[in-house]
C-alpha positions as CSV (number, residue, x, y, z in Angstrom):
1,M,72.6,-35.9,-14.3
2,Q,70.1,-34.9,-10.7
3,R,73.3,-34.0,-9.4
4,F,74.2,-31.2,-12.3
5,V,70.1,-30.0,-11.9
6,M,69.8,-29.9,-8.1
7,P,72.6,-27.0,-7.0
8,Y,69.9,-25.0,-9.7
9,V,66.5,-26.4,-8.6
10,W,66.2,-25.1,-5.3
11,P,67.9,-20.9,-5.6
12,I,64.8,-21.2,-8.6
13,I,62.1,-21.8,-5.6
14,T,63.9,-20.5,-3.2
15,G,63.6,-16.7,-5.3
16,I,59.8,-17.8,-6.5
17,L,58.4,-18.5,-2.8
18,L,61.2,-14.6,-1.6
19,A,58.5,-13.1,-4.3
20,V,54.8,-14.4,-3.5
21,L,56.5,-13.2,-0.1
22,F,56.9,-9.8,-1.0
23,L,54.4,-9.5,-2.9
24,V,52.5,-10.1,0.4
25,V,53.9,-7.9,2.9
26,F,54.5,-4.6,0.6
27,P,50.5,-4.8,-1.3
28,E,51.4,-2.5,-4.9
29,P,52.0,1.6,-4.3
30,I,50.0,4.2,-5.0
31,P,50.8,4.3,-8.8
32,N,52.9,7.7,-10.0
33,P,50.8,10.3,-11.1
34,F,53.0,12.1,-13.2
35,E,53.9,8.7,-15.5
36,S,50.4,8.6,-16.3
37,S,49.2,10.0,-20.0
38,S,45.0,10.2,-18.2
39,I,46.0,14.1,-16.6
40,T,44.1,16.6,-19.3
41,P,46.4,19.5,-20.2
42,S,45.7,22.8,-19.6
43,E,42.8,24.3,-21.9
44,T,42.2,27.4,-22.8
45,A,39.9,29.9,-21.0
46,D,36.3,30.2,-23.2
47,P,35.5,34.2,-24.1
48,A,32.7,34.3,-21.7
49,L,34.6,33.8,-18.9
50,V,37.3,36.4,-19.7
51,S,37.2,38.0,-16.1
52,S,34.7,41.2,-15.3
53,A,37.7,42.7,-14.1
54,E,39.1,43.1,-18.2
55,T,36.3,45.0,-18.9
56,E,36.4,47.5,-16.3
57,T,39.7,49.1,-17.2
58,E,38.8,50.1,-20.7
59,N,39.9,52.8,-21.6
60,Q,41.9,53.7,-18.5
61,R,45.2,54.5,-18.2
62,P,48.1,53.2,-20.6
63,K,51.3,52.1,-18.8
64,P,54.1,53.7,-18.8
65,D,56.8,54.0,-21.1
66,V,60.0,53.4,-18.6
67,Q,63.6,53.0,-20.2
68,Q,65.2,49.3,-21.0
69,A,68.8,49.1,-20.6
70,P,71.1,47.5,-22.4
71,P,73.3,43.8,-21.2
72,L,75.5,44.5,-18.2
73,T,79.2,44.2,-20.3
74,R,81.3,42.0,-17.4
75,N,84.5,43.6,-18.5
76,E,87.7,44.7,-16.0
77,G,86.1,46.9,-13.0
78,P,86.8,51.0,-13.8
79,S,88.3,52.4,-10.8
80,S,85.1,55.4,-10.4
81,Y,81.7,54.3,-10.6
82,A,80.9,58.0,-11.3
83,D,79.3,57.9,-14.5
84,A,76.9,55.2,-13.2
85,V,75.8,57.5,-10.0
86,N,75.4,60.7,-12.0
87,R,72.8,59.0,-14.7
88,A,71.0,57.4,-11.5
89,A,71.0,59.1,-8.7
90,P,69.3,62.0,-10.4
91,A,66.4,59.8,-10.2
92,V,66.2,58.3,-7.0
93,V,63.7,60.8,-4.9
94,N,63.5,61.1,-1.0
95,I,60.2,60.7,0.0
96,Y,58.4,62.1,3.4
97,S,54.8,61.0,4.4
98,S,52.9,62.2,7.4
99,R,49.8,61.0,8.7
100,I,47.8,63.5,11.7
101,V,47.2,60.9,14.8
102,E,44.3,62.4,17.7
103,R,45.9,61.8,21.3
104,D,44.1,62.9,24.5
105,Q,46.3,65.0,26.9
106,H,46.3,62.8,29.5
107,P,45.2,59.5,29.9
108,L,42.2,60.0,32.3
109,M,40.8,62.3,29.5
110,S,39.7,58.3,27.5
111,D,38.2,58.1,30.6
112,P,33.7,58.9,30.1
113,F,34.0,59.5,34.7
114,F,37.0,62.3,34.3
115,E,35.7,63.2,30.5
116,Q,32.1,64.8,31.8
117,F,33.7,67.5,34.0
118,F,35.5,68.5,30.3
119,D,33.6,70.4,27.5
120,G,35.5,69.5,24.4
121,D,36.2,72.9,23.7
122,D,39.2,73.8,26.5
123,G,42.2,71.8,24.2
124,T,42.3,68.6,26.2
125,H,41.9,66.5,22.4
126,Q,45.4,67.8,19.7
127,Q,46.1,65.7,17.4
128,R,50.1,65.4,15.8
129,M,51.7,64.5,13.5
130,L,53.2,61.6,12.9
131,S,55.7,61.6,10.1
132,S,58.4,58.3,8.3
133,L,60.9,58.8,5.1
134,G,62.8,56.5,3.0
135,S,63.0,56.6,-0.7
136,G,61.5,55.8,-4.1
137,V,62.9,55.9,-8.1
138,I,61.6,57.9,-10.8
139,V,61.0,55.0,-13.8
140,S,58.5,57.6,-16.2
141,K,58.3,61.3,-17.7
142,D,55.4,60.3,-16.6
143,G,55.4,61.6,-13.7
144,Y,55.5,57.2,-12.4
145,V,57.3,56.5,-8.9
146,L,57.8,53.7,-7.4
147,T,58.6,52.8,-3.7
148,N,57.9,50.4,-1.6
149,H,53.7,50.5,0.4
150,H,55.1,50.6,4.3
151,V,57.0,53.8,2.8
152,I,53.5,55.2,1.9
153,N,51.4,53.4,4.8
154,G,49.1,55.0,5.6
155,A,50.1,58.3,5.2
156,D,48.0,61.6,5.0
157,E,50.4,63.7,2.7
158,I,53.0,62.5,1.4
159,Q,56.3,64.6,-0.3
160,V,58.7,63.9,-2.8
161,A,61.9,66.0,-3.0
162,L,63.9,65.2,-6.1
163,R,67.8,66.2,-6.1
164,D,67.1,69.2,-8.2
165,G,65.8,70.8,-5.0
166,R,62.2,70.7,-6.6
167,E,59.5,69.8,-3.9
168,I,56.1,68.4,-4.8
169,L,53.0,66.6,-2.7
170,A,52.5,63.5,-4.6
171,K,49.5,61.5,-5.9
172,V,48.8,57.2,-4.6
173,I,47.9,55.9,-8.0
174,G,48.0,52.0,-6.2
175,T,49.2,49.6,-3.7
176,D,50.7,46.0,-3.4
177,P,50.9,45.0,0.3
178,E,52.0,41.9,-0.7
179,S,54.3,42.7,-3.1
180,D,55.5,45.7,-0.6
181,L,55.6,48.2,-3.9
182,A,53.6,51.4,-4.4
183,V,53.1,54.1,-7.8
184,L,53.3,57.8,-6.8
185,H,52.6,60.4,-9.5
186,I,54.1,63.1,-9.0
187,P,52.8,66.7,-11.6
188,L,56.3,67.3,-12.8
189,D,58.3,68.4,-15.9
190,N,61.4,67.5,-17.5
191,L,62.2,64.7,-14.7
192,P,65.1,62.7,-14.4
193,V,64.6,59.1,-15.8
194,I,66.2,55.8,-14.9
195,A,66.1,53.0,-16.4
196,L,65.4,49.3,-15.9
197,T,67.7,46.5,-16.6
198,D,66.4,42.8,-16.9
199,S,67.3,41.2,-13.7
200,T,67.3,37.6,-14.6
201,D,70.3,38.9,-16.1
202,V,72.1,39.6,-12.5
203,A,74.4,37.6,-11.9
204,I,75.8,36.3,-8.4
205,G,78.5,38.9,-8.3
206,D,78.5,41.5,-10.4
207,V,78.8,45.2,-8.6
208,A,75.8,46.3,-6.4
209,L,75.7,50.8,-5.7
210,A,72.3,51.5,-2.8
211,I,71.3,55.3,-3.3
212,G,69.5,56.8,-1.6
213,N,68.4,58.3,1.7
214,P,69.3,56.9,5.4
215,F,68.6,58.6,8.7
216,G,67.4,61.3,6.4
217,V,71.1,62.7,5.9
218,G,70.5,63.2,2.1
219,Q,71.2,61.2,-0.5
220,T,74.2,58.0,-0.6
221,V,75.8,55.6,-2.4
222,T,76.8,53.1,-1.0
223,M,78.8,50.0,-2.2
224,G,78.9,46.0,-2.5
225,I,77.6,43.4,-4.8
226,I,74.7,41.2,-5.7
227,S,75.4,38.7,-3.2
228,A,72.4,36.4,-4.3
229,T,68.8,36.5,-6.0
230,G,66.1,34.7,-6.0
231,R,65.9,34.3,-2.3
232,S,62.1,33.4,-0.7
233,H,61.3,32.1,2.7
234,L,62.1,35.0,4.4
235,G,58.1,35.4,5.7
236,L,58.8,39.5,4.5
237,N,55.9,39.6,2.1
238,A,53.4,37.2,0.3
239,Y,55.1,37.3,-3.0
240,E,59.4,37.2,-2.5
241,D,61.9,36.8,-5.5
242,F,64.9,39.5,-3.7
243,I,67.9,39.6,-5.2
244,Q,70.7,40.3,-2.1
245,T,73.2,42.8,-1.3
246,D,75.9,43.7,0.6
247,A,76.1,47.3,0.1
248,A,74.6,48.7,3.1
249,I,71.2,49.7,3.0
250,N,69.8,50.9,6.8
251,P,66.4,52.9,7.7
252,G,65.6,55.3,5.1
253,N,66.4,53.2,2.2
254,S,63.5,51.2,1.9
255,G,61.7,51.9,-1.9
256,G,65.8,53.5,-3.2
257,A,66.9,52.5,-6.6
258,L,69.8,49.4,-6.2
259,I,71.5,50.1,-9.8
260,N,74.1,47.4,-11.7
261,S,77.5,49.3,-12.4
262,D,75.9,51.3,-16.2
263,G,73.5,53.4,-13.7
264,A,70.8,50.8,-14.8
265,L,67.9,49.7,-11.8
266,V,68.3,46.6,-11.1
267,G,65.3,46.2,-7.8
268,I,64.0,48.5,-5.3
269,N,65.6,48.2,-1.5
270,T,63.5,47.2,0.5
271,A,64.3,45.8,3.9
272,I,67.4,44.5,5.2
273,F,68.2,41.0,8.0
274,S,69.6,42.9,11.3
275,R,70.1,42.5,15.4
276,S,71.3,46.0,15.7
277,G,68.8,48.1,13.1
278,G,71.5,49.6,11.1
279,S,72.7,47.7,7.8
280,Q,75.1,43.8,8.5
281,G,75.4,43.0,4.6
282,I,72.6,41.4,4.2
283,G,69.6,43.6,1.6
284,F,67.0,42.4,-0.4
285,A,66.2,44.3,-3.3
286,I,63.0,43.2,-5.2
287,P,63.3,43.0,-8.6
288,A,63.6,45.7,-11.3
289,N,61.2,43.1,-13.9
290,L,58.7,41.8,-10.6
291,A,58.4,45.6,-10.1
292,H,57.9,47.1,-13.7
293,S,54.8,44.2,-13.8
294,I,53.4,45.1,-10.7
295,L,54.3,48.8,-11.5
296,N,52.4,48.2,-15.4
297,E,49.6,47.2,-13.9
298,L,49.0,49.4,-11.0
299,V,49.2,51.7,-13.6
300,T,46.8,50.5,-15.2
301,Q,44.5,48.3,-13.5
302,G,44.7,50.2,-10.4
303,R,45.7,47.5,-8.0
304,V,47.6,44.0,-9.1
305,I,45.4,40.7,-10.3
306,R,47.0,37.5,-9.4
307,G,45.0,33.6,-9.7
308,W,44.3,32.4,-7.0
309,L,42.3,29.0,-5.5
310,G,40.9,29.3,-2.6
311,I,42.5,27.2,-0.3
312,E,45.3,26.9,2.6
313,A,48.6,24.8,1.8
314,Q,50.6,23.2,4.6
315,A,53.8,22.0,4.1
316,L,53.5,17.4,3.0
317,S,56.3,16.3,5.7
318,R,56.9,12.4,5.8
319,E,55.1,11.1,8.0
320,L,52.1,13.1,7.3
321,A,52.6,11.6,3.5
322,A,53.0,7.9,5.5
323,S,49.6,8.5,6.2
324,F,48.5,9.7,3.2
325,G,50.5,6.4,1.9
326,L,52.6,8.4,-0.5
327,R,56.0,7.2,-0.9
328,T,57.8,11.2,-0.6
329,P,56.7,13.8,1.1
330,Q,55.9,15.4,-2.3
331,G,52.8,17.5,-3.0
332,V,51.1,19.7,-0.1
333,I,48.4,19.8,2.1
334,I,45.0,21.0,2.0
335,A,44.4,22.4,4.7
336,G,41.5,25.2,4.6
337,V,39.2,25.7,1.5
338,I,37.6,29.6,1.6
339,S,33.7,28.5,1.3
340,D,32.4,29.5,-2.4
341,G,36.1,29.9,-3.6
342,P,37.2,28.0,-6.8
343,A,38.5,24.4,-4.5
344,D,35.1,25.0,-2.7
345,L,33.5,25.5,-6.2
346,A,35.2,22.5,-7.4
347,G,35.0,20.3,-5.4
348,L,38.1,19.8,-3.4
349,Q,38.4,18.9,1.2
350,P,40.2,20.0,3.2
351,G,42.9,16.8,4.5
352,D,43.4,16.2,-0.2
353,V,46.8,16.6,-0.3
354,L,47.8,18.9,-4.3
355,L,51.0,17.2,-5.5
356,A,50.5,17.7,-9.5
357,V,49.3,21.8,-11.6
358,D,49.1,21.6,-14.4
359,S,50.5,18.2,-14.7
360,Q,53.6,20.2,-12.5
361,P,54.9,18.2,-9.4
362,V,54.2,20.0,-6.4
363,L,57.9,20.9,-5.0
364,D,57.2,24.1,-3.2
365,A,54.4,25.5,-1.7
366,R,55.6,29.1,-1.6
367,A,57.4,28.6,-5.6
368,T,53.9,27.1,-6.4
369,M,51.7,30.1,-5.2
370,S,54.0,32.1,-6.9
371,E,52.6,30.1,-10.3
372,I,49.6,30.3,-9.8
373,A,49.1,33.9,-9.2
374,A,50.8,34.4,-12.7
375,I,47.8,33.0,-13.8
376,E,45.2,34.6,-15.7
377,P,41.9,34.7,-14.0
378,G,39.2,33.2,-15.6
379,T,42.1,29.9,-16.9
380,T,40.9,26.1,-17.0
381,L,43.9,24.4,-14.7
382,P,43.8,21.2,-13.7
383,L,45.2,19.2,-10.4
384,T,46.0,16.3,-9.3
385,I,44.6,15.2,-6.0
386,V,45.1,12.0,-3.6
387,R,42.2,12.3,-1.6
388,G,42.3,8.3,0.9
389,G,44.1,6.9,-1.0
390,E,43.4,7.6,-4.3
391,I,44.6,9.9,-7.7
392,R,42.1,11.8,-8.5
393,Q,42.5,14.6,-11.2
394,V,40.1,17.4,-10.3
395,T,39.4,20.8,-13.8
396,L,38.7,24.1,-12.2
397,E,38.4,27.8,-13.0
398,V,41.0,30.0,-11.3
399,G,39.1,32.7,-9.6
400,E,41.5,35.6,-9.2
401,R,42.3,36.7,-5.8
402,P,40.9,39.2,-2.8
403,V,42.8,42.3,-1.6
404,P,43.7,41.3,1.9
405,A,41.3,43.2,4.4
406,L,43.9,42.9,7.3
407,P,45.8,45.4,7.5
408,T,49.9,44.5,6.5
409,P,51.2,43.1,9.5
410,R,54.6,44.5,11.2
411,R,57.8,43.3,9.8
412,L,60.4,42.4,11.6
413,N,63.4,42.7,9.1
414,D,62.8,45.9,7.8
415,T,63.9,49.3,7.0
416,P,61.3,52.3,8.2
């Protein structure tokens, strides 16, 4: 009997010894926070915490009445897109922005030593007019025009020229540098209006037509396809969700329309990737849905209201993840906390690792920032963090993202 039992005893003893050795060498890891049922779901904001921005915006402008285009029918392609162009092109305008700058007649005139020999009325100081051109799209019978922020940034005067020959000075309703969009208003009647499509229905391979005023030659139409959707991490805007197209986009096309084969607005042309300064088949447009949302906020609020945590985030590499006791580089490191911001008031500290927002894992820092921006300020938001190797639950009240104080940085791949 012993002869039959012994072959089974030694493997069992060996397995037990190996298991004990494994537990000694590899202690229990940090538990997965997303399998825990203790994470509190997002709670509804207390009515007493409603932001003052809502009360300030009462009795202001109503949202623009825009036209919604029906879904695109993807049948056999037509032999001509003249009908689509005829529907959309009248609503695409040319925008001429100008600003006045002071300059000295000679560089020495800025030196106080030489300036004392002149009385200041001798014409040594001159004014110079700087002009730039771009495009825009009329999206409402009320006279609202969508264009790019960088087209009209810093302008002292903005002139809008319609396809029918009418020209008029425009008023800036609001701008949003973080999405590179701006809204103008022109007080004219009988305006042509473009219909907006649902940009979530845009598919790679759809025909795309770009309409604008490249190089100031006049309204021009170019054709391509939708090359990609959801483009981000380009370093162009703080919030990026671009539609990519190979339709030719050149300097002067910024703020113009990207339309589908039905003539409906798919996006606002905003930038190109180019090593030569001209079109190389990689252009980017802001989706119509995002443009529509920002249009409504700029018209009704005068600004875009975004949620804000008040943190500076840093990507989590594998090496950093290991140093924090994490098996995978999931989440972002809180590299900085803005003083008196929502995160600071909630007790977050530099060096904390943000793992989840409202029970949703943080997989991409930019995507998470966009999701937080969509949360209404004043909302109570639960966070999951790691501090000192320990999982913690923190709840904070979302603040309103402040308007950027610094001027928009120069963009390397945009169209002027």
